mmCIF file of N, CA and C in Angstrom:
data_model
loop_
_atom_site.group_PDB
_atom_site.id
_atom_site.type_symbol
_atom_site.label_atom_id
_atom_site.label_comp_id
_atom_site.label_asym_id
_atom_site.label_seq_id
_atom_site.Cartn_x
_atom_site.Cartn_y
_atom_site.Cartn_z
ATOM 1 N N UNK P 1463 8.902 -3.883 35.128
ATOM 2 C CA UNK P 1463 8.097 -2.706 34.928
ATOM 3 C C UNK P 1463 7.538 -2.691 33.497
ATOM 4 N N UNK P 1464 8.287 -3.451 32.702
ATOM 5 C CA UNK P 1464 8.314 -3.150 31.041
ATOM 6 C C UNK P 1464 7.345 -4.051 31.149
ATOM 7 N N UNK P 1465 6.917 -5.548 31.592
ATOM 8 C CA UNK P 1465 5.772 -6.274 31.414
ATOM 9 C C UNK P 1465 4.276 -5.513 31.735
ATOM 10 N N UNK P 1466 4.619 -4.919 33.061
ATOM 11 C CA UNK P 1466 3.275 -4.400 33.622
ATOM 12 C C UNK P 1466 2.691 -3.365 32.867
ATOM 13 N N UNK P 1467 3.768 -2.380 32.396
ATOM 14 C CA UNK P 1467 3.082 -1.692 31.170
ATOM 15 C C UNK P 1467 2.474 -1.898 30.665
ATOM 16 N N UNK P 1468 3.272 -2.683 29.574
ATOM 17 C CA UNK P 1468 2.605 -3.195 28.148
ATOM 18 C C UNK P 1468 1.344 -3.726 28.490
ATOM 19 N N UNK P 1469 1.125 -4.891 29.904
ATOM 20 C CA UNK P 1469 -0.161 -5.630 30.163
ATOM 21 C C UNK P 1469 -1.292 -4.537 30.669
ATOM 22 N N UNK P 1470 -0.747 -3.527 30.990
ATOM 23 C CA UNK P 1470 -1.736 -2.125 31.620
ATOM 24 C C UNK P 1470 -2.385 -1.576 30.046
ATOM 25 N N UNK P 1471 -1.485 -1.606 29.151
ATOM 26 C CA UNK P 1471 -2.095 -0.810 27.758
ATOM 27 C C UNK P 1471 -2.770 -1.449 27.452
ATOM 28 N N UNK P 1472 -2.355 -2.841 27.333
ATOM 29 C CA UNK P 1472 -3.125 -3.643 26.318
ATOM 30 C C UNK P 1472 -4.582 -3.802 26.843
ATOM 31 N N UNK P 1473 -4.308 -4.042 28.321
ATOM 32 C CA UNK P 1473 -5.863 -4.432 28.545
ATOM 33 C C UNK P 1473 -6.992 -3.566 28.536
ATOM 34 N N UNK P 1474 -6.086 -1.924 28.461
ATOM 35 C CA UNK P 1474 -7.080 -0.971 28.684
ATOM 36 C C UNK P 1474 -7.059 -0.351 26.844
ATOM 37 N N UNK P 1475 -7.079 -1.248 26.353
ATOM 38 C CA UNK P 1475 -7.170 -0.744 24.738
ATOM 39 C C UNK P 1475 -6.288 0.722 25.109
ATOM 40 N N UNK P 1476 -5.669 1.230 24.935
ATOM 41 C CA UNK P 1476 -4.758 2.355 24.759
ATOM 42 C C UNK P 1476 -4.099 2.649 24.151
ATOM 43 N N UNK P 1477 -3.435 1.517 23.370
ATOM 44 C CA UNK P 1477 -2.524 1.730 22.441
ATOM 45 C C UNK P 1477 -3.238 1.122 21.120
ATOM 46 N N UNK P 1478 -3.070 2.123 19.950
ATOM 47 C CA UNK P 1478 -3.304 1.708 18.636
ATOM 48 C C UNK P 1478 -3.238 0.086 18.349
ATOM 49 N N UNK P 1479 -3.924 -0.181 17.462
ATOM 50 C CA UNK P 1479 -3.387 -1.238 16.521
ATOM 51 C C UNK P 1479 -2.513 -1.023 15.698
ATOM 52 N N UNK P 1480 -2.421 -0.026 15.512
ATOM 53 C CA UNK P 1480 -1.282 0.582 14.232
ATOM 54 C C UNK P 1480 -0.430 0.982 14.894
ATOM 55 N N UNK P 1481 0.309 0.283 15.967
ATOM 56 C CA UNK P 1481 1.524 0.945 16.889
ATOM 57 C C UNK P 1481 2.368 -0.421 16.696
ATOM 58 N N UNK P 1482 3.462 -0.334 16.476
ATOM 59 C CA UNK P 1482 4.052 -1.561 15.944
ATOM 60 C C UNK P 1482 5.476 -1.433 16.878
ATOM 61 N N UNK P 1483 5.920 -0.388 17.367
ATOM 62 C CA UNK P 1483 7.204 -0.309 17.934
ATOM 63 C C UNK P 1483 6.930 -1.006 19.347
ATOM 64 N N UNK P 1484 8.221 -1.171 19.744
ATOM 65 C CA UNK P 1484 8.432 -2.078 20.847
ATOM 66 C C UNK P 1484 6.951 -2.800 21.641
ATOM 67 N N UNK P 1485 6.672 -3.460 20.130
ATOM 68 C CA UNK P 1485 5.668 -4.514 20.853
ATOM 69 C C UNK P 1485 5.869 -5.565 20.028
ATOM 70 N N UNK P 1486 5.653 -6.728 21.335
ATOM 71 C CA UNK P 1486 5.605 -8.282 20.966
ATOM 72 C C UNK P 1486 4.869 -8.671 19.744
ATOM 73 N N UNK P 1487 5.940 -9.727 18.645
ATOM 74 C CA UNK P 1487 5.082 -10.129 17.562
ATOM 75 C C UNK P 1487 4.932 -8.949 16.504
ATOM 76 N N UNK P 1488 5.390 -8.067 16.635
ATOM 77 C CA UNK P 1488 4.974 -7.045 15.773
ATOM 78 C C UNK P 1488 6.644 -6.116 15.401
ATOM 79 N N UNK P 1489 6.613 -6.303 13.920
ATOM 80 C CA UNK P 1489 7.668 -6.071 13.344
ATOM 81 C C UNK P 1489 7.639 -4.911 12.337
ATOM 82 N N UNK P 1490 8.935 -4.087 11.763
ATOM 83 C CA UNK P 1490 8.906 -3.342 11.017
ATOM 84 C C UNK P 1490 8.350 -3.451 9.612
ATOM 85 N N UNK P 1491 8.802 -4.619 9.255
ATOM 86 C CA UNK P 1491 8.144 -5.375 7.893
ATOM 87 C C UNK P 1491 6.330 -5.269 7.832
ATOM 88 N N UNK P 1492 6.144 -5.234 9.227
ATOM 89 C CA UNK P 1492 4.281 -5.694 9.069
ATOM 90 C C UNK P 1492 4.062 -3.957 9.122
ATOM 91 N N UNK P 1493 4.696 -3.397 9.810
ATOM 92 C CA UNK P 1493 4.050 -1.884 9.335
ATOM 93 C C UNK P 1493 4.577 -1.281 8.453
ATOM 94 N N UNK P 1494 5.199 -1.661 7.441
ATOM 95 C CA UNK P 1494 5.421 -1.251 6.403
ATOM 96 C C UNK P 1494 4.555 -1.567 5.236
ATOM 97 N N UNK P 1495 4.637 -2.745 5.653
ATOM 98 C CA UNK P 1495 3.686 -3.971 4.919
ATOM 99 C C UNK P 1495 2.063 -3.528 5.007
ATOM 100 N N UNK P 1496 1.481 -3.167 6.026
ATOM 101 C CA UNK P 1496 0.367 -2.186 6.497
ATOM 102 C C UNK P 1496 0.339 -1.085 5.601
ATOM 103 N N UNK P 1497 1.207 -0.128 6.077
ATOM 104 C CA UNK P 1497 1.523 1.170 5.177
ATOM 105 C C UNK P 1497 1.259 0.955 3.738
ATOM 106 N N UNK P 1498 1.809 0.344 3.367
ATOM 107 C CA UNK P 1498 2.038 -0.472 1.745
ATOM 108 C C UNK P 1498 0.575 -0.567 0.745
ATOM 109 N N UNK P 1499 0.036 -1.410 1.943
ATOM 110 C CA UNK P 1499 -1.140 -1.909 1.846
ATOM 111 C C UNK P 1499 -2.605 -0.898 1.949
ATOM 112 N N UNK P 1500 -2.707 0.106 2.535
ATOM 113 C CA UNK P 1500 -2.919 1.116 3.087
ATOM 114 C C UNK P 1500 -2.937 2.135 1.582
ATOM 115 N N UNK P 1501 -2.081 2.484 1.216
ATOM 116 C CA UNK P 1501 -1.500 3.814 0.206
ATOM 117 C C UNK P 1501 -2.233 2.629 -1.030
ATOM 118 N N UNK P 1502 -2.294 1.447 -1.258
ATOM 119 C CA UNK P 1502 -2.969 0.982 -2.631
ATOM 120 C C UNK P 1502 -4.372 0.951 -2.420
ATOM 121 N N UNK P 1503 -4.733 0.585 -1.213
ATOM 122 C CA UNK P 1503 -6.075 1.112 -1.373
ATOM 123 C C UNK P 1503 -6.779 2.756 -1.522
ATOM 124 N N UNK P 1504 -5.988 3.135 -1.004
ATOM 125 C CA UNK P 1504 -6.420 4.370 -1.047
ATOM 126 C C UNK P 1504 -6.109 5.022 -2.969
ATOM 127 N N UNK P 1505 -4.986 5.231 -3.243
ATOM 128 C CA UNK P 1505 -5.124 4.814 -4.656
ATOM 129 C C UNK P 1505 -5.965 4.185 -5.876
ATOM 130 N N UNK P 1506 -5.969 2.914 -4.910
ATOM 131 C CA UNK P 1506 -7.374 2.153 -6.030
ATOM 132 C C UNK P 1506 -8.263 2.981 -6.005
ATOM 133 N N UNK P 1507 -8.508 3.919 -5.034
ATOM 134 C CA UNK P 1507 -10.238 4.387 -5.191
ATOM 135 C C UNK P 1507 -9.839 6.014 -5.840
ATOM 136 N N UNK P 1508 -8.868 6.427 -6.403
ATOM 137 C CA UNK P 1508 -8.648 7.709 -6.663
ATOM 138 C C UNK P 1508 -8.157 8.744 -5.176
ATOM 139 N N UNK P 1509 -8.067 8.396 -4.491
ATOM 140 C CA UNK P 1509 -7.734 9.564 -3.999
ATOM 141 C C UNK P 1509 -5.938 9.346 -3.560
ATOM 142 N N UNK P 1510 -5.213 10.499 -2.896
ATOM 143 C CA UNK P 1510 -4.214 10.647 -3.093
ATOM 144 C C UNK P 1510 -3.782 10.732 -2.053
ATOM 145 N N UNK P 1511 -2.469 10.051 -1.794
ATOM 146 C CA UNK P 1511 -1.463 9.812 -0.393
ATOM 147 C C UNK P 1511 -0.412 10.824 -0.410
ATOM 148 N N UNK P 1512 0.039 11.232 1.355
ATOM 149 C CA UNK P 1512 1.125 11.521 0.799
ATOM 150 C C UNK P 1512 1.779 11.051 2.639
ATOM 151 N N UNK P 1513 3.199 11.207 2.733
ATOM 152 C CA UNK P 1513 3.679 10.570 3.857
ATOM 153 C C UNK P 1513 4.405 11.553 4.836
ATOM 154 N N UNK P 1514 4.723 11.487 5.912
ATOM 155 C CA UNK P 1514 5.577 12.148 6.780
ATOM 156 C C UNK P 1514 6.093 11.393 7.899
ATOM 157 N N UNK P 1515 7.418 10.791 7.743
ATOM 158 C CA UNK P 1515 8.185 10.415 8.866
ATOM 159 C C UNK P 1515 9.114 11.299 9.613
ATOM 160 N N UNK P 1516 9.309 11.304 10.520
ATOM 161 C CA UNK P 1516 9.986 11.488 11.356
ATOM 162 C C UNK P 1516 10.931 11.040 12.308
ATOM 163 N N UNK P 1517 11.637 11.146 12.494
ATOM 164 C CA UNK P 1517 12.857 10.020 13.473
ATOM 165 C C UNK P 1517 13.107 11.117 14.775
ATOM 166 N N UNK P 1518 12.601 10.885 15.924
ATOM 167 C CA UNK P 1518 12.537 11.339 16.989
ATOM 168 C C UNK P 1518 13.428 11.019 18.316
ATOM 169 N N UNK P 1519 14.790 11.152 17.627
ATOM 170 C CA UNK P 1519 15.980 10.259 17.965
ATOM 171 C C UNK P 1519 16.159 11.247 19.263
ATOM 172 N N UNK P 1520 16.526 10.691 20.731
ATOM 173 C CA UNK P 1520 16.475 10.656 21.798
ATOM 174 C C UNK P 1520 15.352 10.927 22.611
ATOM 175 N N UNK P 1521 14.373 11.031 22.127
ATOM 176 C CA UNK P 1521 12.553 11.528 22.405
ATOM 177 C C UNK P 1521 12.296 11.321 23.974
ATOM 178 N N UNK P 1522 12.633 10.066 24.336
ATOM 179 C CA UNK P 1522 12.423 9.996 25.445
ATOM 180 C C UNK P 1522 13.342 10.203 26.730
ATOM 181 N N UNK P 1523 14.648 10.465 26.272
ATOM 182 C CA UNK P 1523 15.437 11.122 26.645
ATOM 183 C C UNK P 1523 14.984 12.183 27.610
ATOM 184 N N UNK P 1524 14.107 13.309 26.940
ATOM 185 C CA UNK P 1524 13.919 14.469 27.116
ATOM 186 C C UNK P 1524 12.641 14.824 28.046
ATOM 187 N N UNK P 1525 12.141 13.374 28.499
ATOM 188 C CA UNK P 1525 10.757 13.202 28.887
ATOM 189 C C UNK P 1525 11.087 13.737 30.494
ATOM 190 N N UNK P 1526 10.117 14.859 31.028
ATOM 191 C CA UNK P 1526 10.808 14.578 32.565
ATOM 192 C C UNK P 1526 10.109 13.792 33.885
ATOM 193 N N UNK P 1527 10.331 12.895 34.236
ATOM 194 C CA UNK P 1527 10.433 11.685 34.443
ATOM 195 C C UNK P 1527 9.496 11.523 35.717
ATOM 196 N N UNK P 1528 9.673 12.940 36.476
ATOM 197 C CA UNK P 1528 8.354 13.203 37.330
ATOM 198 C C UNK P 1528 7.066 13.302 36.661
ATOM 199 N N UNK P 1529 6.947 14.143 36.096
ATOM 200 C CA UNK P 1529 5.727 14.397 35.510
ATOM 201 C C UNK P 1529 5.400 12.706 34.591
ATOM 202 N N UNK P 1530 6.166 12.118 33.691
ATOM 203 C CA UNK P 1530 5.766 10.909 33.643
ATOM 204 C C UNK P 1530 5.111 10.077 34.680
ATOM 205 N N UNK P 1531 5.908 9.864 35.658
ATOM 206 C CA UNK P 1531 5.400 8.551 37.225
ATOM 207 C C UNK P 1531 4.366 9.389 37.587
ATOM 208 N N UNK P 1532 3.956 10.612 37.304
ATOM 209 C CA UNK P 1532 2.886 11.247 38.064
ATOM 210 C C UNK P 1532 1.709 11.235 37.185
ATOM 211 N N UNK P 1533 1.781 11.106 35.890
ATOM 212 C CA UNK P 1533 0.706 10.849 35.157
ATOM 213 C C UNK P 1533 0.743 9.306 34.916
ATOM 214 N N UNK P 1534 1.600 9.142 35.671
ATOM 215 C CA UNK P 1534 1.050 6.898 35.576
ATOM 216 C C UNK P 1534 0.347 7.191 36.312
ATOM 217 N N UNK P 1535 0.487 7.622 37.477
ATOM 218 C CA UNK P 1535 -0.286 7.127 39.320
ATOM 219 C C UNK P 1535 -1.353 7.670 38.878
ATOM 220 N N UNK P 1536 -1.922 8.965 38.030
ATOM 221 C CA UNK P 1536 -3.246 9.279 38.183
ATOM 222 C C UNK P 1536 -3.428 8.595 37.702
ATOM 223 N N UNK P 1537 -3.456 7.754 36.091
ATOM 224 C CA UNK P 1537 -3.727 6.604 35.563
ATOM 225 C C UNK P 1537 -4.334 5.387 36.466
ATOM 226 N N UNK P 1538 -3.735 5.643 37.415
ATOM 227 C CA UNK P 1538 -4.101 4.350 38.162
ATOM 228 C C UNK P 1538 -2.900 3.583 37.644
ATOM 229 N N UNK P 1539 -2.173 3.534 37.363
ATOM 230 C CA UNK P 1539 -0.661 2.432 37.034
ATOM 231 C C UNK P 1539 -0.125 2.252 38.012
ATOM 232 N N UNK P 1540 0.360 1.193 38.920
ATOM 233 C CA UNK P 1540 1.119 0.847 39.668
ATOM 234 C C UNK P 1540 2.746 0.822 39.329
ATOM 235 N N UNK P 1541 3.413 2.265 39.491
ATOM 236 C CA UNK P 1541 4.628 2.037 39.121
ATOM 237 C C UNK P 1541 5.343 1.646 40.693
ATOM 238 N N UNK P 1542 6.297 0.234 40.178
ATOM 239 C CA UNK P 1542 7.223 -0.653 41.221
ATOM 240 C C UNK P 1542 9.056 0.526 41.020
ATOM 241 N N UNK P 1543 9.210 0.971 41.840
ATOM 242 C CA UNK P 1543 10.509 1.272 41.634
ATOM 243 C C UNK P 1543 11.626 0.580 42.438
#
């Protein structure tokens, strides 16, 4: 199910480029490294950063799980159960 996803987002551009979590090839270091990279440019030119993380620890936990599979299928997603 976890392949067909990911191959459903990707092909339909859906997910950011700047989405780095549980995707292939793409590590914490490079979005940090992004981030990093990101806040000096913006700097170089005068203007001013500021940040907000969040840790959204059990997030999906809380998701309810109908209404998820039901907004795949309108999607058009083929969810296999």
């Amino acid at each position: 199910m976890h392949k067909n996803l990911v191959s459903f987002l990707d092909t339909n551009n859906i997910i950011t480029k700047h989405q780095f979590g549980f995707r292939s090839g793409l590590s914490t270091f490079l979005a940090l490294n992004e981030l990093h990279n990101y806040i000096l440019r913006l700097n170089g030119s005068g203007q001013y950063t500021c940040g907000l993380f969040l840790d959204l620890k059990k997030a999906f936990d809380t998701v309810n799980h109908k209404t998820l599979l039901d907004n795949l299928t309108i999607m058009e997603f083929v969810v296999w159960l």
